[in-house]
Coordinates of C-alpha atoms and ligand atoms in Angstrom, one line a residue:
X1 CA -37.4 -40.1 -41.7
X2 CA -34.0 -41.4 -41.2
X3 CA -32.9 -40.1 -44.6
X4 CA -34.4 -36.7 -43.9
X5 CA -32.7 -36.3 -40.5
X6 CA -29.5 -37.4 -41.9
X7 CA -29.8 -34.8 -44.7
X8 CA -30.5 -32.1 -42.2
X9 CA -27.5 -33.2 -40.1
X10 CA -25.3 -33.0 -43.1
X11 CA -26.8 -29.6 -43.9
X12 CA -26.1 -28.3 -40.4
X13 CA -22.6 -29.6 -40.4
X14 CA -22.1 -28.1 -43.8
X15 CA -23.1 -24.7 -42.5
X16 CA -21.0 -24.9 -39.4
X17 CA -18.1 -26.0 -41.5
X18 CA -18.2 -23.0 -43.7
X19 CA -18.4 -20.7 -40.7
X20 CA -15.5 -22.3 -38.7
X21 CA -13.5 -22.7 -41.8
X22 CA -13.9 -18.9 -42.5
X23 CA -13.0 -18.0 -38.9
X24 CA -9.9 -20.2 -38.8
X25 CA -8.8 -19.1 -42.3
X26 CA -9.3 -15.4 -41.6
X27 CA -7.3 -15.6 -38.3
X28 CA -4.4 -17.1 -40.2
X29 CA -4.7 -15.3 -43.6
X30 CA -5.4 -11.8 -42.3
X31 CA -1.8 -11.1 -41.2
X32 CA -0.4 -13.0 -44.2
X33 CA -2.5 -10.9 -46.6
X34 CA -1.4 -7.7 -44.9
X35 CA 2.3 -8.6 -45.0
X36 CA 1.9 -9.8 -48.6
X37 CA 0.4 -6.5 -49.6
X38 CA 3.1 -4.4 -47.8
X39 CA 5.9 -6.6 -49.4
X40 CA 4.7 -5.2 -52.8
X41 CA 5.1 -1.5 -52.0
X42 CA 8.3 0.4 -52.6
X43 CA 10.8 1.4 -51.5
X44 CA 11.3 -1.2 -48.9
X45 CA 8.8 -3.9 -49.6
X46 CA 10.5 -7.3 -49.5
X47 CA 9.3 -8.3 -52.9
X48 CA 9.3 -4.9 -54.7
X49 CA 13.0 -4.1 -55.1
X50 CA 13.4 -1.3 -57.7
X51 CA 10.0 0.2 -57.0
X52 CA 10.0 3.9 -56.1
X53 CA 8.6 5.0 -52.7
X54 CA 4.9 4.6 -52.7
X55 CA 4.8 2.6 -55.8
X56 CA 2.6 -0.6 -55.7
X57 CA 3.8 -3.4 -57.9
X58 CA 1.0 -5.5 -59.3
X59 CA 2.9 -8.7 -58.5
X60 CA 6.6 -9.7 -58.2
X61 CA 6.1 -11.9 -61.2
X62 CA 8.5 -10.5 -63.8
X63 CA 7.7 -13.0 -66.6
X64 CA 4.8 -15.3 -67.5
X65 CA 2.9 -13.2 -66.8
X66 CA 4.9 -10.0 -66.7
X67 CA 3.2 -8.1 -63.9
X68 CA 6.2 -6.2 -62.4
X69 CA 4.6 -2.9 -63.3
X70 CA 2.4 -0.4 -61.4
X71 CA -1.2 0.0 -62.5
X72 CA -3.1 3.1 -61.5
X73 CA -6.2 1.1 -60.7
X74 CA -4.7 -1.7 -58.7
X75 CA -2.5 0.8 -56.7
X76 CA -5.6 3.0 -55.9
X77 CA -7.6 0.0 -54.7
X78 CA -4.6 -1.1 -52.5
X79 CA -4.3 2.3 -51.1
X80 CA -8.0 2.6 -50.4
X81 CA -7.6 -0.4 -48.2
X82 CA -4.5 1.1 -46.5
X83 CA -6.2 4.5 -46.0
X84 CA -9.3 2.8 -44.6
X85 CA -7.0 1.0 -42.0
X86 CA -5.4 4.3 -41.0
X87 CA -8.7 6.3 -40.9
X88 CA -10.5 3.6 -38.8
X89 CA -7.6 3.4 -36.4
X90 CA -7.0 -0.3 -37.3
X91 CA -3.3 0.5 -38.1
X92 CA -2.1 4.1 -37.8
X93 CA 1.5 2.9 -38.5
X94 CA 0.7 2.7 -42.2
X95 CA 0.6 6.5 -42.6
X96 CA 4.1 6.9 -44.0
X97 CA 3.1 4.6 -46.9
X98 CA 0.2 7.0 -47.7
X99 CA 2.6 10.0 -47.7
X100 CA 4.8 8.0 -50.1
X101 CA 1.8 7.2 -52.3
X102 CA 0.9 10.8 -52.5
X103 CA 4.4 11.8 -53.6
X104 CA 4.6 9.0 -56.1
X105 CA 1.3 9.9 -57.8
X106 CA 2.3 13.6 -57.9
X107 CA 5.2 12.5 -60.1
X108 CA 3.4 9.9 -62.1
X109 CA 0.6 12.2 -63.2
X110 CA 3.2 14.4 -65.0
X111 CA 4.9 11.5 -66.9
X112 CA 4.1 11.8 -70.6
X113 CA 3.1 8.4 -72.0
X114 CA 1.4 6.9 -75.0
X115 CA -2.0 8.1 -73.8
X116 CA -0.8 11.7 -73.8
X117 CA 0.5 14.3 -71.4
X118 CA -1.0 15.3 -68.1
X119 CA -3.3 17.8 -70.0
X120 CA -4.0 15.7 -73.1
X121 CA -5.3 12.4 -71.9
X122 CA -2.1 10.9 -70.2
X123 CA -4.0 10.4 -66.9
X124 CA -5.9 7.6 -68.6
X125 CA -2.7 5.6 -69.1
X126 CA -3.2 2.3 -67.2
X127 CA 0.3 1.2 -66.2
X128 CA 3.8 2.4 -65.7
X129 CA 7.2 1.0 -65.0
X130 CA 8.0 0.7 -61.3
X131 CA 10.7 3.4 -61.5
X132 CA 7.9 5.8 -62.5
X133 CA 8.8 6.0 -66.2
X134 CA 6.3 5.5 -69.0
X135 CA 5.5 2.0 -70.3
X136 CA 5.6 2.4 -74.1
X137 CA 4.6 -1.0 -75.3
X138 CA 1.3 -1.8 -77.0
X139 CA -1.6 -2.0 -74.4
X140 CA -5.3 -1.6 -74.0
X141 CA -5.4 2.1 -73.4
X142 CA -6.8 4.4 -72.1
X143 CA -8.4 2.9 -69.0
X144 CA -10.5 5.6 -67.4
X145 CA -11.2 4.1 -64.0
X146 CA -7.7 4.8 -62.7
X147 CA -7.9 8.5 -62.2
X148 CA -11.4 8.0 -60.6
X149 CA -10.1 5.4 -58.1
X150 CA -7.0 7.4 -57.3
X151 CA -9.0 10.5 -56.5
X152 CA -11.5 8.5 -54.4
X153 CA -8.6 7.2 -52.3
X154 CA -7.1 10.6 -51.9
X155 CA -10.4 12.3 -51.2
X156 CA -11.1 9.8 -48.4
X157 CA -7.6 10.7 -47.1
X158 CA -8.2 14.4 -47.5
X159 CA -11.5 14.2 -45.6
X160 CA -9.8 12.5 -42.7
X161 CA -7.0 15.1 -42.6
X162 CA -9.6 17.9 -42.7
X163 CA -11.3 16.3 -39.7
X164 CA -8.0 16.1 -37.9
X165 CA -7.0 19.8 -38.4
X166 CA -4.6 19.4 -41.4
X167 CA -6.4 21.5 -44.0
X168 CA -3.2 23.1 -45.2
X169 CA -1.8 19.8 -46.4
X170 CA -5.1 19.0 -48.1
X171 CA -5.1 22.3 -50.0
X172 CA -1.4 22.4 -50.8
X173 CA -0.5 18.8 -51.4
X174 CA -3.6 16.8 -52.1
X175 CA -6.0 19.1 -53.9
X176 CA -3.7 19.7 -56.9
X177 CA -3.5 16.0 -57.7
X178 CA -7.1 15.3 -56.9
X179 CA -8.2 18.1 -59.1
X180 CA -6.2 16.9 -62.1
X181 CA -7.8 13.5 -61.8
X182 CA -11.3 14.9 -61.3
X183 CA -11.0 17.3 -64.2
X184 CA -9.9 14.3 -66.3
X185 CA -12.9 12.3 -65.1
X186 CA -15.3 15.2 -65.6
X187 CA -14.1 15.6 -69.2
X188 CA -13.9 12.0 -70.2
X189 CA -16.5 9.9 -68.4
X190 CA -18.6 9.9 -71.5
X191 CA -15.9 8.5 -73.8
X192 CA -15.1 4.9 -74.4
X193 CA -12.0 3.2 -72.9
X194 CA -10.8 -0.2 -71.9
X195 CA -12.5 -2.0 -69.0
X196 CA -10.8 -3.1 -65.8
X197 CA -9.7 -6.4 -67.3
X198 CA -8.0 -4.4 -70.1
X199 CA -9.9 -6.2 -72.9
X200 CA -13.1 -4.5 -73.9
X201 CA -13.0 -1.0 -75.4
X202 CA -16.4 0.5 -74.7
X203 CA -18.2 2.0 -71.7
X204 CA -18.0 -0.2 -68.6
X205 CA -20.2 -0.4 -65.5
X206 CA -17.3 -0.4 -63.0
X207 CA -15.7 2.6 -64.7
X208 CA -18.9 4.6 -64.9
X209 CA -19.7 3.8 -61.2
X210 CA -16.4 4.9 -59.8
X211 CA -16.3 7.9 -62.1
X212 CA -19.7 8.9 -60.6
X213 CA -18.4 8.3 -57.1
X214 CA -15.3 10.4 -57.6
X215 CA -17.1 13.4 -59.0
X216 CA -19.7 13.3 -56.2
X217 CA -17.0 13.1 -53.6
X218 CA -14.9 15.6 -55.4
X219 CA -17.7 18.2 -55.5
X220 CA -18.2 17.8 -51.8
X221 CA -14.4 18.2 -51.0
X222 CA -14.1 21.2 -53.3
X223 CA -16.9 22.8 -51.5
X224 CA -15.4 22.0 -48.1
X225 CA -12.1 23.6 -48.9
X226 CA -13.5 26.6 -50.7
X227 CA -12.6 25.5 -54.3
X228 CA -16.1 26.5 -55.3
X229 CA -15.3 27.1 -59.0
X230 CA -15.4 23.4 -59.8
X231 CA -18.4 22.3 -57.7
X232 CA -21.2 22.9 -60.3
X233 CA -19.2 21.3 -63.1
X234 CA -18.4 18.2 -61.1
X235 CA -22.0 17.9 -59.8
X236 CA -23.4 18.2 -63.3
X237 CA -21.2 15.4 -64.6
X238 CA -21.9 13.3 -61.5
X239 CA -25.6 13.6 -62.2
X240 CA -25.0 12.7 -65.9
X241 CA -22.9 9.7 -65.1
X242 CA -25.3 8.5 -62.5
X243 CA -28.0 8.7 -65.1
X244 CA -25.9 6.8 -67.6
X245 CA -25.1 4.2 -64.9
X246 CA -28.8 3.1 -64.8
X247 CA -28.6 2.1 -68.5
X248 CA -26.4 -0.9 -67.8
X249 CA -29.3 -2.8 -66.1
X250 CA -30.7 -5.7 -68.0
X251 CA -34.3 -6.1 -66.7
X252 CA -35.0 -9.4 -68.4
X253 CA -31.7 -11.0 -67.3
X254 CA -31.9 -9.4 -63.8
X255 CA -28.3 -8.3 -63.8
X256 CA -26.1 -5.3 -64.7
X257 CA -24.3 -5.7 -68.0
X258 CA -20.6 -5.2 -67.5
X259 CA -19.7 -3.5 -70.7
X260 CA -21.6 -1.8 -73.5
X261 CA -19.2 -3.6 -76.0
X262 CA -17.4 -6.8 -76.0
X263 CA -20.0 -9.2 -77.3
X264 CA -20.2 -11.4 -74.1
X265 CA -23.0 -12.4 -71.8
X266 CA -22.2 -9.3 -69.7
X267 CA -22.1 -11.4 -66.5
X268 CA -18.9 -10.2 -64.9
X269 CA -17.2 -9.7 -61.6
X270 CA -16.8 -6.1 -62.7
X271 CA -20.3 -5.6 -61.3
X272 CA -19.8 -7.2 -57.9
X273 CA -16.6 -5.1 -57.6
X274 CA -18.7 -2.1 -58.4
X275 CA -21.0 -2.8 -55.5
X276 CA -18.2 -3.2 -52.9
X277 CA -16.2 -0.3 -54.2
X278 CA -19.1 2.1 -54.1
X279 CA -20.5 0.9 -50.8
X280 CA -21.9 3.6 -48.6
X281 CA -23.7 2.4 -45.6
X282 CA -25.5 5.7 -45.2
X283 CA -27.3 5.1 -48.5
X284 CA -29.1 2.0 -47.2
X285 CA -30.1 -0.4 -50.0
X286 CA -30.3 2.2 -52.7
X287 CA -30.4 0.5 -56.1
X288 CA -29.5 3.6 -58.2
X289 CA -25.9 3.5 -56.7
X290 CA -26.0 -0.3 -56.7
X291 CA -25.6 -0.6 -52.9
X292 CA -24.6 -4.1 -51.8
X293 CA -28.0 -4.8 -50.2
X294 CA -30.0 -3.3 -53.0
X295 CA -32.3 -5.6 -54.9
X296 CA -30.5 -5.0 -58.2
X297 CA -27.0 -5.7 -56.7
X298 CA -28.3 -8.9 -55.0
X299 CA -30.1 -10.1 -58.1
X300 CA -26.9 -9.4 -60.1
X301 CA -24.7 -11.3 -57.6
X302 CA -27.0 -14.3 -57.9
X303 CA -26.9 -14.3 -61.7
X304 CA -23.1 -13.7 -61.7
X305 CA -22.4 -16.6 -59.2
X306 CA -24.7 -19.0 -61.0
X307 CA -22.8 -18.4 -64.3
X308 CA -19.8 -20.3 -62.8
X309 CA -21.6 -23.3 -61.3
X310 CA -21.4 -25.6 -64.3
X311 CA -18.3 -24.3 -66.1
X312 CA -15.6 -25.1 -63.5
X313 CA -14.8 -28.7 -62.5
X314 CA -14.0 -27.4 -59.0
X315 CA -17.7 -26.5 -58.7
X316 CA -19.2 -29.8 -59.7
X317 CA -21.5 -31.4 -57.3
X318 CA -22.0 -28.3 -55.2
X319 CA -25.7 -27.7 -54.4
X320 CA -27.3 -24.7 -56.1
X321 CA -27.7 -22.8 -52.8
X322 CA -24.0 -23.0 -51.7
X323 CA -20.9 -21.0 -52.5
X324 CA -18.8 -21.8 -55.5
X325 CA -15.5 -20.6 -57.0
X326 CA -16.1 -17.6 -59.2
X327 CA -13.9 -15.8 -61.8
X328 CA -14.0 -12.6 -63.9
X329 CA -16.6 -13.7 -66.5
X330 CA -17.7 -17.0 -67.8
X331 CA -16.2 -16.5 -71.3
X332 CA -12.7 -15.8 -69.9
X333 CA -9.9 -17.7 -71.6
X334 CA -6.9 -15.9 -70.0
X335 CA -4.7 -18.7 -68.6
X336 CA -7.4 -21.0 -69.6
X337 CA -10.2 -19.1 -67.8
X338 CA -10.1 -19.7 -64.1
X339 CA -11.6 -18.6 -60.8
X340 CA -9.9 -15.5 -59.3
X341 CA -9.3 -15.0 -55.6
X342 CA -10.3 -11.4 -55.7
X343 CA -13.5 -12.2 -57.6
X344 CA -14.6 -14.9 -55.2
X345 CA -13.8 -12.7 -52.2
X346 CA -15.7 -9.8 -53.7
X347 CA -18.9 -11.9 -53.5
X348 CA -18.3 -12.5 -49.8
X349 CA -17.6 -8.8 -49.2
X350 CA -20.8 -7.7 -51.0
X351 CA -22.9 -10.0 -48.8
X352 CA -21.1 -8.9 -45.6
X353 CA -21.7 -5.3 -46.6
X354 CA -25.4 -6.1 -47.1
X355 CA -25.5 -7.6 -43.6
X356 CA -24.0 -4.5 -42.1
X357 CA -26.8 -2.4 -43.5
X358 CA -29.7 -4.7 -42.7
X359 CA -28.5 -5.0 -39.1
X360 CA -28.0 -1.2 -39.0
X361 CA -31.5 -0.4 -40.3
X362 CA -33.2 -3.2 -38.5
X363 CA -35.0 -4.6 -41.5
X364 CA -34.6 -6.3 -44.8
X365 CA -36.7 -6.0 -47.9
X366 CA -37.3 -8.7 -50.5
X367 CA -38.5 -7.3 -53.8
X368 CA -39.6 -9.1 -57.0
X369 CA -36.1 -8.3 -58.3
X370 CA -34.2 -9.8 -55.4
X371 CA -36.7 -12.6 -54.6
X372 CA -34.9 -15.3 -56.7
X373 CA -31.7 -14.7 -54.7
X374 CA -33.4 -14.9 -51.3
X375 CA -35.5 -17.9 -52.4
X376 CA -32.4 -19.8 -53.2
X377 CA -31.3 -19.5 -49.6
X378 CA -34.8 -19.7 -48.0
X379 CA -37.2 -21.5 -50.4
X380 CA -40.6 -19.8 -50.8
X381 CA -39.7 -16.5 -49.1
X382 CA -42.2 -13.9 -50.1
X383 CA -41.7 -10.3 -51.3
X384 CA -42.0 -8.0 -48.3
X385 CA -40.2 -6.1 -45.6
X386 CA -39.1 -8.0 -42.6
X387 CA -38.2 -6.3 -39.4
X388 CA -35.3 -7.5 -37.3
X389 CA -37.7 -8.9 -34.8
X390 CA -39.2 -11.4 -37.3
X391 CA -38.0 -14.9 -37.7
X392 CA -37.8 -14.4 -41.5
X393 CA -35.2 -11.6 -40.9
X394 CA -33.2 -14.0 -38.6
X395 CA -33.5 -16.9 -41.1
X396 CA -32.5 -14.8 -44.1
X397 CA -29.6 -12.9 -42.5
X398 CA -28.2 -16.2 -41.1
X399 CA -28.5 -17.8 -44.5
X400 CA -26.8 -14.9 -46.2
X401 CA -24.0 -15.0 -43.6
X402 CA -23.5 -18.7 -44.2
X403 CA -23.5 -18.2 -47.9
X404 CA -21.0 -15.4 -47.7
X405 CA -18.7 -17.5 -45.4
X406 CA -18.9 -20.2 -48.0
X407 CA -17.0 -18.0 -50.5
X408 CA -14.3 -17.3 -48.0
X409 CA -14.2 -21.0 -47.4
X410 CA -13.8 -21.6 -51.1
X411 CA -10.8 -19.3 -51.1
X412 CA -9.5 -21.1 -47.9
X413 CA -9.8 -24.4 -49.7
X414 CA -7.7 -23.3 -52.6
X415 CA -5.1 -21.2 -50.8
X416 CA -1.8 -23.0 -50.2
X417 CA -0.6 -23.5 -46.6
X418 CA 1.8 -20.6 -47.0
X419 CA -1.2 -18.3 -47.3
X420 CA 0.2 -16.8 -50.6
X421 CA -2.5 -15.4 -52.9
X422 CA -1.9 -15.6 -56.6
X423 CA -4.2 -14.1 -59.2
X424 CA -6.1 -17.2 -60.1
X425 CA -6.8 -20.8 -59.0
X426 CA -7.2 -23.6 -61.4
X427 CA -10.7 -24.4 -62.7
X428 CA -10.0 -28.1 -62.5
X429 CA -8.1 -28.7 -59.4
X430 CA -7.8 -25.4 -57.6
X431 CA -4.1 -25.0 -57.6
X432 CA -2.8 -21.4 -57.7
X433 CA -2.2 -20.0 -61.2
X434 CA -0.9 -17.0 -63.1
X435 CA 0.8 -14.1 -61.2
X436 CA 2.1 -14.9 -57.7
X437 CA 1.5 -12.7 -54.7
X438 CA -1.0 -10.5 -56.5
X439 CA -1.3 -7.3 -54.5
X440 CA -4.9 -6.8 -55.4
X441 CA -5.7 -10.4 -54.2
X442 CA -4.2 -9.5 -50.8
X443 CA -6.2 -6.2 -50.7
X444 CA -9.4 -8.0 -51.5
X445 CA -8.8 -10.4 -48.6
X446 CA -8.3 -7.5 -46.2
X447 CA -11.4 -5.6 -47.2
X448 CA -13.6 -8.7 -47.3
X449 CA -12.4 -9.7 -43.8
X450 CA -12.9 -6.2 -42.5
X451 CA -16.5 -6.2 -43.8
X452 CA -17.1 -9.6 -42.1
X453 CA -16.1 -7.9 -38.8
X454 CA -18.7 -5.2 -39.5
X455 CA -16.2 -2.5 -40.4
X456 CA -17.9 0.2 -42.4
X457 CA -15.9 2.2 -44.9
X458 CA -16.3 5.9 -45.0
X459 CA -19.4 7.4 -46.4
X460 CA -19.1 9.2 -49.8
X461 CA -22.4 10.9 -50.3
X462 CA -24.4 8.2 -52.0
X463 CA -27.4 8.9 -49.8
X464 CA -30.4 10.8 -51.1
X465 CA -29.3 11.2 -54.7
X466 CA -31.8 11.8 -57.5
X467 CA -31.3 10.2 -60.8
X468 CA -32.1 12.8 -63.6
X469 CA -35.1 11.8 -65.6
X470 CA -33.3 12.3 -68.9
X471 CA -29.7 11.5 -69.4
X472 CA -27.5 14.2 -70.8
X473 CA -24.3 13.7 -72.6
X474 CA -21.1 15.3 -71.5
X475 CA -20.8 18.7 -73.1
X476 CA -17.4 19.7 -71.6
X477 CA -14.4 20.1 -73.9
X478 CA -13.5 16.7 -75.5
X479 CA -16.2 15.1 -73.4
X480 CA -17.9 13.2 -76.2
X481 CA -20.8 15.7 -76.6
X482 CA -18.7 18.8 -76.5
X483 CA -16.2 20.8 -78.4
X484 CA -14.7 18.8 -81.2
X485 CA -12.4 19.2 -84.1
X486 CA -13.3 18.7 -87.7
X487 CA -10.8 16.2 -89.2
X488 CA -10.7 15.5 -92.9
X489 CA -9.3 12.0 -93.4
X490 CA -7.6 11.6 -96.9
X491 CA -6.3 8.2 -97.9
X492 CA -4.7 7.3 -101.2
X493 CA -6.1 4.0 -102.3
X494 CA -6.5 2.3 -105.7
X495 CA -9.6 0.2 -105.9
X496 CA -11.5 -2.0 -108.4
X497 CA -14.9 -1.0 -109.6
X498 CA -17.5 -1.6 -106.9
X499 CA -14.9 -1.5 -104.1
X500 CA -15.2 1.2 -101.5
X501 CA -13.2 2.6 -98.6
X502 CA -14.5 3.2 -95.1
X503 CA -13.1 4.4 -91.8
X504 CA -13.6 3.2 -88.2
X505 CA -11.7 3.7 -85.0
X506 CA -11.6 3.9 -81.2
X507 CA -14.2 6.6 -80.6
X508 CA -18.0 6.8 -81.0
X509 CA -17.5 9.4 -83.8
X510 CA -15.6 6.8 -85.7
X511 CA -18.2 4.1 -84.8
X512 CA -16.1 2.3 -82.2
X513 CA -14.3 -0.1 -84.5
X514 CA -17.4 -1.4 -86.1
X515 CA -16.8 -2.5 -89.7
X516 CA -20.6 -2.7 -90.2
X517 CA -21.1 1.0 -89.2
X518 CA -17.8 2.3 -90.6
X519 CA -17.9 5.7 -92.2
X520 CA -17.9 5.7 -96.1
X521 CA -15.3 7.9 -97.8
X522 CA -16.0 9.7 -101.1
X523 CA -13.8 9.2 -104.2
X524 CA -14.4 12.6 -105.8
X525 CA -10.6 13.1 -106.0
X526 CA -9.8 9.4 -106.8
X527 CA -7.4 7.8 -106.0
X528 CA -7.7 10.0 -102.9
X529 CA -10.6 8.9 -100.8
X530 CA -11.9 11.5 -98.3
X531 CA -14.3 12.2 -95.5
X532 CA -14.6 14.9 -92.9
X533 CA -15.7 13.9 -89.4
X534 CA -16.3 15.8 -86.2
X535 CA -14.2 14.0 -83.5
X536 CA -13.3 14.9 -79.9
X537 CA -10.6 17.6 -79.7
X538 CA -7.4 17.0 -77.8
X539 CA -7.8 13.3 -77.8
X540 CA -5.7 10.3 -78.9
X541 CA -7.7 8.3 -81.4
X542 CA -6.8 5.1 -83.1
X543 CA -8.3 4.2 -86.4
X544 CA -7.9 2.2 -89.6
X545 CA -9.3 2.3 -93.1
X546 CA -11.1 -0.7 -94.4
X547 CA -12.2 -1.9 -97.9
X548 CA -15.5 -3.4 -98.6
X549 CA -16.1 -5.4 -101.8
X550 CA -19.0 -7.7 -102.5
X551 CA -19.7 -7.9 -98.8
X552 CA -16.1 -8.8 -97.9
X553 CA -14.2 -6.6 -95.5
X554 CA -10.5 -6.1 -95.7
X555 CA -8.7 -4.2 -92.9
X556 CA -5.4 -2.3 -93.3
X557 CA -2.4 -4.0 -91.9
X558 CA -1.4 -3.5 -88.2
X559 CA -0.6 -1.4 -86.2
X560 CA -3.6 0.9 -85.8
X561 CA -3.1 4.4 -87.0
X562 CA -3.0 7.1 -84.4
X563 CA -4.1 10.7 -84.5
X564 CA -3.7 13.1 -81.5
X565 CA -6.4 15.5 -82.4
X566 CA -5.7 19.2 -81.9
X567 CA -7.8 21.9 -80.2
X568 CA -11.2 22.7 -81.8
X569 CA -10.9 23.9 -85.4
X570 CA -10.1 21.9 -88.5
X571 CA -7.3 19.5 -89.5
X572 CA -6.4 17.5 -92.5
X573 CA -4.9 14.0 -92.1
X574 CA -3.2 12.5 -95.2
X575 CA -2.6 8.8 -95.3
X576 CA -1.8 6.1 -97.9
X577 CA -3.6 2.7 -97.8
X578 CA -1.5 0.1 -96.0
Ligands
NAG1 C1 -0.5 16.9 -42.2 O1 -0.3 15.6 -42.9 C2 0.9 15.4 -43.6 C3 0.8 14.2 -44.4 O2 0.7 13.0 -43.6 C4 2.0 15.5 -42.5 O3 3.3 15.4 -43.2 C5 2.0 16.8 -41.7 O4 2.9 16.7 -40.7 C6 0.6 16.9 -41.1 N1 0.5 18.3 -40.5 C7 -0.1 18.4 -39.4 C8 -0.2 19.8 -38.9 O5 -0.6 17.5 -38.7
NAG2 C1 -22.6 9.1 -73.1 O1 -23.8 9.5 -72.4 C2 -25.0 9.2 -73.1 C3 -26.1 9.7 -72.2 O2 -26.2 9.0 -71.0 C4 -25.1 7.7 -73.4 O3 -26.2 7.5 -74.2 C5 -23.9 7.2 -74.2 O4 -23.9 5.8 -74.4 C6 -22.6 7.6 -73.4 N1 -21.4 7.1 -74.0 C7 -20.3 6.7 -73.4 C8 -19.2 6.1 -74.2 O5 -20.2 6.8 -72.2
NAG3 C1 -2.5 17.2 -95.9 O1 -2.4 17.8 -97.1 C2 -3.0 19.1 -97.2 C3 -2.9 19.6 -98.6 O2 -3.0 18.6 -99.5 C4 -2.2 20.0 -96.3 O3 -2.8 21.3 -96.3 C5 -2.2 19.5 -94.9 O4 -1.4 20.3 -94.0 C6 -1.7 18.0 -94.9 N1 -1.8 17.5 -93.5 C7 -0.8 17.2 -92.8 C8 -1.1 16.7 -91.4 O5 0.4 17.2 -93.2

């Protein structure tokens, strides 16, 4: 008896601790995070000297790691948070930053870069110099979430301006840049690209989800401002990408696989970020759009969080029903593989978002898919729908709130007294690591804290969607299933008897860098080896030839070969083995 009551006392104190810890931390950290975020925006941010107006630096860290660049993805996520603050009336004084952002992106879209020009794939370029010139070094490119996220931010802004009688600015200044991004997304969502961590070149859950959201919102905005010519095309590709989105679900593992390539477990913060960045409270707990309170998104959160319990020393000894430090994915080795502030805060935010919806709809449903998650917080809870008047609803929502606060408390525990948020915190002792003052870390704190206050981001039309029964490929020009160019690859290569030459590269048509599935060339004109392949037109493709002999594979020397494919037709590429 004594033991039991002592245990429950510890339990209660533990719960109260997480809550008060979160309250105190948020009161202090909120203003610090906002100031930290604004310090990283040009032209006058305290830590972003040299950045053009409206340019978000990723971090002031110039070396080790070099993050003094502007990423399209990070900037868009930061500006989504700022735009949300202006729209909701939290801080109208931020509006001039949005005007600067719009101007900076108008320029940036036109900057030719290694991914191409504005009309030949350049919008997929992930990062630029902070003076708005192209970054020309080697990088994981393209990354196709950037244009989607930027258009989402600007569409949210456009909808607000439409509602406040400023349609002319929307049509004249915003729509042209939004349309460039949406056309890019509509054309390229069905092509591979690098994931948000810039490592895996395949299709990626986060990327597909934000592409879907941008096309859905884009079609609605186009309709609202009379740009009706693009509505059907965007809607078709939105339907197609929503269909494809469902294919990432791993029913036996009970989580969404982060990438179609990469060869990892697939458990990844990518998926939790997807849930919070496609949150639409109007859509309830819809699983097709991975809403935060959907059974799939909660099951996924549970599997993702549990993947970090045993791998980080900072998580040792923490009971299985309490919050832990979480990172990008368990196999991560970058800077030794550590928890990230923005990943841990994303878990809290998803749970706060879920609470918003359960309270709004006055009920909560436990399905077979989400039952393991709920049972970890309330052992034995049964599948069913619980109205707000029931004690089960009260118990579960209180437990979810405490669990969520625990993730904020984790971040609080490992944030230095200055309140500065780096990119990572050490897996062994929790000290801050990698880039200092990461702008995205600050944005993630602001959005998590807002969700805890019950602030609901703008709706984007996730409600009432129907997932097509069969998934169609993209048949728009260069879209993976559409117009292509016939390229004959010739390579001069001397070989020994029994040795053969193959081709693989960065697109599905070239087998996505798979040596196993590489395309065989014929030696009819030896020593010229040749094959003709249909590849996407107007696309930057990287490739290499490989030799296979007695089961051994030999790659050509670096760097990768590059071909910028022309318009539909045919083309001959002549190379010599390297
Ligand atoms: C419309 O919004 C733009 C961008 O913030 C602003 O410069 C302009 O003054 C606004 N116009 C009206 C009529 O409110
Ligand atoms: C393209 O879409 C089809 C149909 O959904 C899907 O099977 C394929 O994996 C997709 N490929 C990419 C790279 O998005
Ligand atoms: C490759 O060689 C063929 C003739 O052998 C020529 O027609 C073609 O233009 C060449 N391709 C390039 C890109 O130079």
